[in-house]
Short mmCIF file of C-alpha atoms in Angstrom, two decimals:
data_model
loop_
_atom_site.label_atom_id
_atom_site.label_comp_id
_atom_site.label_asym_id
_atom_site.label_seq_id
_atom_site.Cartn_x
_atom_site.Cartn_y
_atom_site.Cartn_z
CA UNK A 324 -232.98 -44.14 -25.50
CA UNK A 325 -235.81 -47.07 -24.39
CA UNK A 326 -235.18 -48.32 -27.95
CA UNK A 327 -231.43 -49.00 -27.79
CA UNK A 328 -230.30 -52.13 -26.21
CA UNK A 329 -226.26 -52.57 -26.03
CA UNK A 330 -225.02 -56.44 -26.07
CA UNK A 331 -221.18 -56.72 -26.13
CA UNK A 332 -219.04 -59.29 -27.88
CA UNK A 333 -218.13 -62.34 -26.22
CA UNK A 334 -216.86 -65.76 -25.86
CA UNK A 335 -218.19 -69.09 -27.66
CA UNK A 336 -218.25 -71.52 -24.60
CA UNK A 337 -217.25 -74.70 -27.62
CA UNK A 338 -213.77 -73.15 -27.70
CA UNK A 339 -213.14 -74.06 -24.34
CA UNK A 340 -214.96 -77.30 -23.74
CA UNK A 341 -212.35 -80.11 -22.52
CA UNK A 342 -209.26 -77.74 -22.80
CA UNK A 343 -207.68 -78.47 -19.42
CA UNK A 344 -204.47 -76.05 -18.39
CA UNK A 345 -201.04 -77.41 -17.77
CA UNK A 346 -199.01 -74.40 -16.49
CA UNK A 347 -195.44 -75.60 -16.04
CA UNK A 348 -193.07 -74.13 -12.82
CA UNK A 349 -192.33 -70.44 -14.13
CA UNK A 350 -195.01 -68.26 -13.72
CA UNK A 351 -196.33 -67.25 -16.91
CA UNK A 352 -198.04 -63.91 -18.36
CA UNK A 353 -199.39 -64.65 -21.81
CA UNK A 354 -200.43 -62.36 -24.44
CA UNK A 355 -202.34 -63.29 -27.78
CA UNK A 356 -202.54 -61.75 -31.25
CA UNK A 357 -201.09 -58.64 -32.75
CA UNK A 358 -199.17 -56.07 -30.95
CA UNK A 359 -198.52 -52.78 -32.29
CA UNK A 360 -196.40 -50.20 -31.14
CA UNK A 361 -199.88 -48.20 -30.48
CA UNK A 362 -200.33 -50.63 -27.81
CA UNK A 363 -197.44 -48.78 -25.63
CA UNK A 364 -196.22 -51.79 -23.77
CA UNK A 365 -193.52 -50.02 -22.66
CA UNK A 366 -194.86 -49.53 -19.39
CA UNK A 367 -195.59 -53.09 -18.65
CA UNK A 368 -192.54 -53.93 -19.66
CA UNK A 369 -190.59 -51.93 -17.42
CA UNK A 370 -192.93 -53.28 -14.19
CA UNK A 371 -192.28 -56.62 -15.86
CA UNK A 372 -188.48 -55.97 -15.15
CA UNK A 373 -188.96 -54.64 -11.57
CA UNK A 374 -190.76 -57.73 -10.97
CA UNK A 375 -188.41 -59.92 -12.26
CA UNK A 376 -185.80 -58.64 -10.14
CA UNK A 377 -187.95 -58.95 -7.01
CA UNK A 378 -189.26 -61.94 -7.08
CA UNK A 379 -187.40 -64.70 -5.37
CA UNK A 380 -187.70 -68.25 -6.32
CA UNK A 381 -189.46 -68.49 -9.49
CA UNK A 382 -189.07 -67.45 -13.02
CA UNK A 383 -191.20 -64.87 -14.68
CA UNK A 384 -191.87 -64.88 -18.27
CA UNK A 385 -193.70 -63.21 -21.11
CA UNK A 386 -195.36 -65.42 -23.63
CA UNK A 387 -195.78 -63.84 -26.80
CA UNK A 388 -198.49 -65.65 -29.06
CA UNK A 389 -198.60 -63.60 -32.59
CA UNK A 390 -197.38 -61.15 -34.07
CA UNK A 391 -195.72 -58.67 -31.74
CA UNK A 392 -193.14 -55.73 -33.30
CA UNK A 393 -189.84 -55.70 -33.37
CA UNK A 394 -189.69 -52.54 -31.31
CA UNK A 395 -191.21 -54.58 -28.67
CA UNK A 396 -188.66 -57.20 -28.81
CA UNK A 397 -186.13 -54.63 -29.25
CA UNK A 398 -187.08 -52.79 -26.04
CA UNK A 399 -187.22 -56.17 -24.23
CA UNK A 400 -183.36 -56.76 -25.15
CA UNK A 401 -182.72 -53.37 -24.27
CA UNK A 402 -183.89 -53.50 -20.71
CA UNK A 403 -181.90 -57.18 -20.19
CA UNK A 404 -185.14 -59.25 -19.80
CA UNK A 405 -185.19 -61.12 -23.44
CA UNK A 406 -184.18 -64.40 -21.50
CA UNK A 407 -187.14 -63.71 -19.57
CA UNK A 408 -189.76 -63.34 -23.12
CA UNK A 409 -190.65 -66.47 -25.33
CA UNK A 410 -192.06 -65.83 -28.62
CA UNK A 411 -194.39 -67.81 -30.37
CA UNK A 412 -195.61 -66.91 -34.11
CA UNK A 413 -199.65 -66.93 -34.94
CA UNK A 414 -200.82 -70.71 -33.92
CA UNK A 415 -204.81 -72.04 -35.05
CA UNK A 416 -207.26 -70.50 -32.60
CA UNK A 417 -207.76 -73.91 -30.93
CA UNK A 418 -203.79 -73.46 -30.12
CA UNK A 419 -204.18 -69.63 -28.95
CA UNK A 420 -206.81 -71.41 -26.35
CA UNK A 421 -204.87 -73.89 -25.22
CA UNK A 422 -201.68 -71.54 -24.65
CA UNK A 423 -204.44 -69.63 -22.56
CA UNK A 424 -205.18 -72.27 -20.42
CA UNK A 425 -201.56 -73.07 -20.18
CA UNK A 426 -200.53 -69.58 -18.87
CA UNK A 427 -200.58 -68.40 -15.02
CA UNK A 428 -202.00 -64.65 -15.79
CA UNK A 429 -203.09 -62.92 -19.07
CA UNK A 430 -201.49 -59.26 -20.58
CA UNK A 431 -204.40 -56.72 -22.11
CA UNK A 432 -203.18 -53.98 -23.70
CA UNK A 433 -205.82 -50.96 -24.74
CA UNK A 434 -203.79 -49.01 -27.89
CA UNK A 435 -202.94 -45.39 -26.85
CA UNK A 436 -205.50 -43.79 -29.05
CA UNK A 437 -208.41 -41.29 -28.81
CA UNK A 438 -211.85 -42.33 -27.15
CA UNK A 439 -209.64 -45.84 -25.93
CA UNK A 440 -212.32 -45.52 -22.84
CA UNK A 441 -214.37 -47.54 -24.97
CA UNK A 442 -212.37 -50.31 -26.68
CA UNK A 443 -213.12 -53.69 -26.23
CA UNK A 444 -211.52 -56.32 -27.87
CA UNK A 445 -212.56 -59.74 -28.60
CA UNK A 446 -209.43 -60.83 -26.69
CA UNK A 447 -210.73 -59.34 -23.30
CA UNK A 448 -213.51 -61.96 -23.23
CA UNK A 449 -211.25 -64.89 -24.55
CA UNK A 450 -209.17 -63.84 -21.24
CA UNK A 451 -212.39 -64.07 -19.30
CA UNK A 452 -213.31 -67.59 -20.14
CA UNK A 453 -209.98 -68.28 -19.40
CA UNK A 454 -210.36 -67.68 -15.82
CA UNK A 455 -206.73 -66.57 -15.70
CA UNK A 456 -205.91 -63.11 -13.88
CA UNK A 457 -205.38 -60.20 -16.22
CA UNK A 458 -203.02 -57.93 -16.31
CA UNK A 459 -204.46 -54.92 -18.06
CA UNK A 460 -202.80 -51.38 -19.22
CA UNK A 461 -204.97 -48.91 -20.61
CA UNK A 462 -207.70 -46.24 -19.33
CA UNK A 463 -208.95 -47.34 -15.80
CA UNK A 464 -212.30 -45.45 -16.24
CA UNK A 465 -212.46 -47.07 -19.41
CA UNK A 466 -214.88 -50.07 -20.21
CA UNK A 467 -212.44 -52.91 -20.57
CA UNK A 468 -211.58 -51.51 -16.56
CA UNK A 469 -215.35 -51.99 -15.58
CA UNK A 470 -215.77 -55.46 -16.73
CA UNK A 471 -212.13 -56.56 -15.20
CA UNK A 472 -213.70 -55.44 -11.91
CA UNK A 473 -217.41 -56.53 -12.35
CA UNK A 474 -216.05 -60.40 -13.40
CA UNK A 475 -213.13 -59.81 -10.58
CA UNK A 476 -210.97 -61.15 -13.27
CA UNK A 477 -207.71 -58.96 -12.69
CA UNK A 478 -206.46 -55.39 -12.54
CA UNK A 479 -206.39 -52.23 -14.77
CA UNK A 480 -203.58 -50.08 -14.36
CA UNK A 481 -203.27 -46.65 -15.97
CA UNK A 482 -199.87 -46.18 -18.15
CA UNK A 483 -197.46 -44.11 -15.60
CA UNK A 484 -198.24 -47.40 -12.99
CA UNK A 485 -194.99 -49.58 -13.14
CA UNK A 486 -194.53 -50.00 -9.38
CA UNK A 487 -198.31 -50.91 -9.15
CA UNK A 488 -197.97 -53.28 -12.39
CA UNK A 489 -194.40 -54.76 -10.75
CA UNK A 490 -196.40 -55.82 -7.48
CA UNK A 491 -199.41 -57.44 -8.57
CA UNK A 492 -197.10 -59.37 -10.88
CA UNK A 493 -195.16 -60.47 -8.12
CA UNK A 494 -197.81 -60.85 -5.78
CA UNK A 495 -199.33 -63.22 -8.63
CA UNK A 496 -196.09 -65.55 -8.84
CA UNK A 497 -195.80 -65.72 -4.94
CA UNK A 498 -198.80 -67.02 -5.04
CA UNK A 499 -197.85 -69.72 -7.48
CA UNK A 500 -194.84 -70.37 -5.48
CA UNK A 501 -196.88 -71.09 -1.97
CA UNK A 502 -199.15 -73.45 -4.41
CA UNK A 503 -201.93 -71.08 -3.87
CA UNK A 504 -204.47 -71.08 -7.62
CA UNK A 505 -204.99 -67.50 -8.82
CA UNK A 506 -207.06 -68.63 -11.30
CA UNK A 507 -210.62 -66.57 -10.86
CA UNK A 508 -213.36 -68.10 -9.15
CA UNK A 509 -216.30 -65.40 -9.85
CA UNK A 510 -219.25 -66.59 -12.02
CA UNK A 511 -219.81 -63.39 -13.28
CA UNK A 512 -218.31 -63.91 -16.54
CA UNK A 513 -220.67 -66.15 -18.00
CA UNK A 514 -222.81 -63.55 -18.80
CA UNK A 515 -220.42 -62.43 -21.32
CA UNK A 516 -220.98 -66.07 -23.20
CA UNK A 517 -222.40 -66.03 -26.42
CA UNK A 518 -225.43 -68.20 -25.37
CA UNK A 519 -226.17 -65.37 -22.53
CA UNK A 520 -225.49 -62.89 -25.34
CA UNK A 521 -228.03 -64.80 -27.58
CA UNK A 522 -231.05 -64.92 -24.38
CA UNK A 523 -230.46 -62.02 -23.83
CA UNK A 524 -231.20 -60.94 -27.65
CA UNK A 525 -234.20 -63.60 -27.53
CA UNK A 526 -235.51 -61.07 -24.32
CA UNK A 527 -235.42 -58.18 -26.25
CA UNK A 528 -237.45 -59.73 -29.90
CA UNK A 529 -240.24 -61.33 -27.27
CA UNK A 530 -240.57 -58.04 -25.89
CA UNK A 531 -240.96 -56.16 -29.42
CA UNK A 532 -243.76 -58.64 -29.90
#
């Protein structure tokens, strides 16, 4: 066990240098890339809706950046809250950042698969350099859960949670609406940078030596 060291993926600092947000007035939840049915959205759709209809005074809406199914979009119509999801097809990566930036919270979705405890996706530390809150769904024993709370970057929520999900999403656009930021102020995700990542490598050579 002494000889295995662990580093996780992680962000490239560059992609973010100079990017500046410029969230509009609706309070916007963005999600980036593909989204597959295994991702079970379902749930966060439904405490997407409940939030909708609670919150007073300013518009939610779901930013889709990618290539989500059609049973997602399907479901959204379904359920009456279409109005309330924009879709944008697969932009350049220096686009996907800037839509980031742009958005008020982040959606993570951990696919509904065996051993998801330990998925991590490249997204989850894109979201982290944001400095946007995330809104996670998934295991919340899981790893993806353990980072979320070590950076104090948002909130996992397990996939039978839609009141939970509904509040903290309306809790986040109240927020917005008494001008308060959400965005995260915790350091701690730096260390998930790739030039922490690549000290931290450096550590472990020097000490082979």
């Amino acid at each position: 066990a002494s000889k295995l060291h662990v580093i996780p993926n992680g962000f490239d600092e560059d992609d973010f240098a100079g990017i500046e947000g410029n969230p509009g007035k609706d309070f916007i939840i963005s999600y980036t890339g593909t989204l597959a049915d295994s991702y079970d959205p379902e749930i966060f759709l439904y405490g997407l809706r409940s939030a909708i209809e609670k919150t007073k005074g300013i518009r939610i809406i779901l930013h889709l950046i990618g290539n989500p199914s059609e049973s997602v979009m399907k479901k959204a119509e379904e359920m009456s809250i279409a109005d309330n999801v924009k879709f944008t097809p697969t932009v350049t990566h220096e686009k996907s950042v800037q839509m980031l930036m742009d958005s008020d919270a982040l959606l993570l979705l951990i696919p509904n698969v065996k051993n998801d405890k330990g998925i991590l996706t490249g997204k989850l530390f894109e979201y982290l350099a944001s400095r946007k809150p995330v809104i996670a769904v998934g295991p919340v024993d899981g790893d993806a859960a353990m980072i979320l709370k070590e950076c104090n970057a948002g909130k996992m929520f397990s996939r039978n949670e839609e009141d939970k999900i509904a509040d903290y999403i309306s809790e986040l656009a109240q927020r917005k609406l008494n001008n308060e930021d959400v965005s995260n102020d915790d350091e701690s995700f730096k260390k998930y940078s790739r030039r922490a990542q690549a000290e931290e490598l450096s550590k472990i050579i020097q000490e082979l030596n």
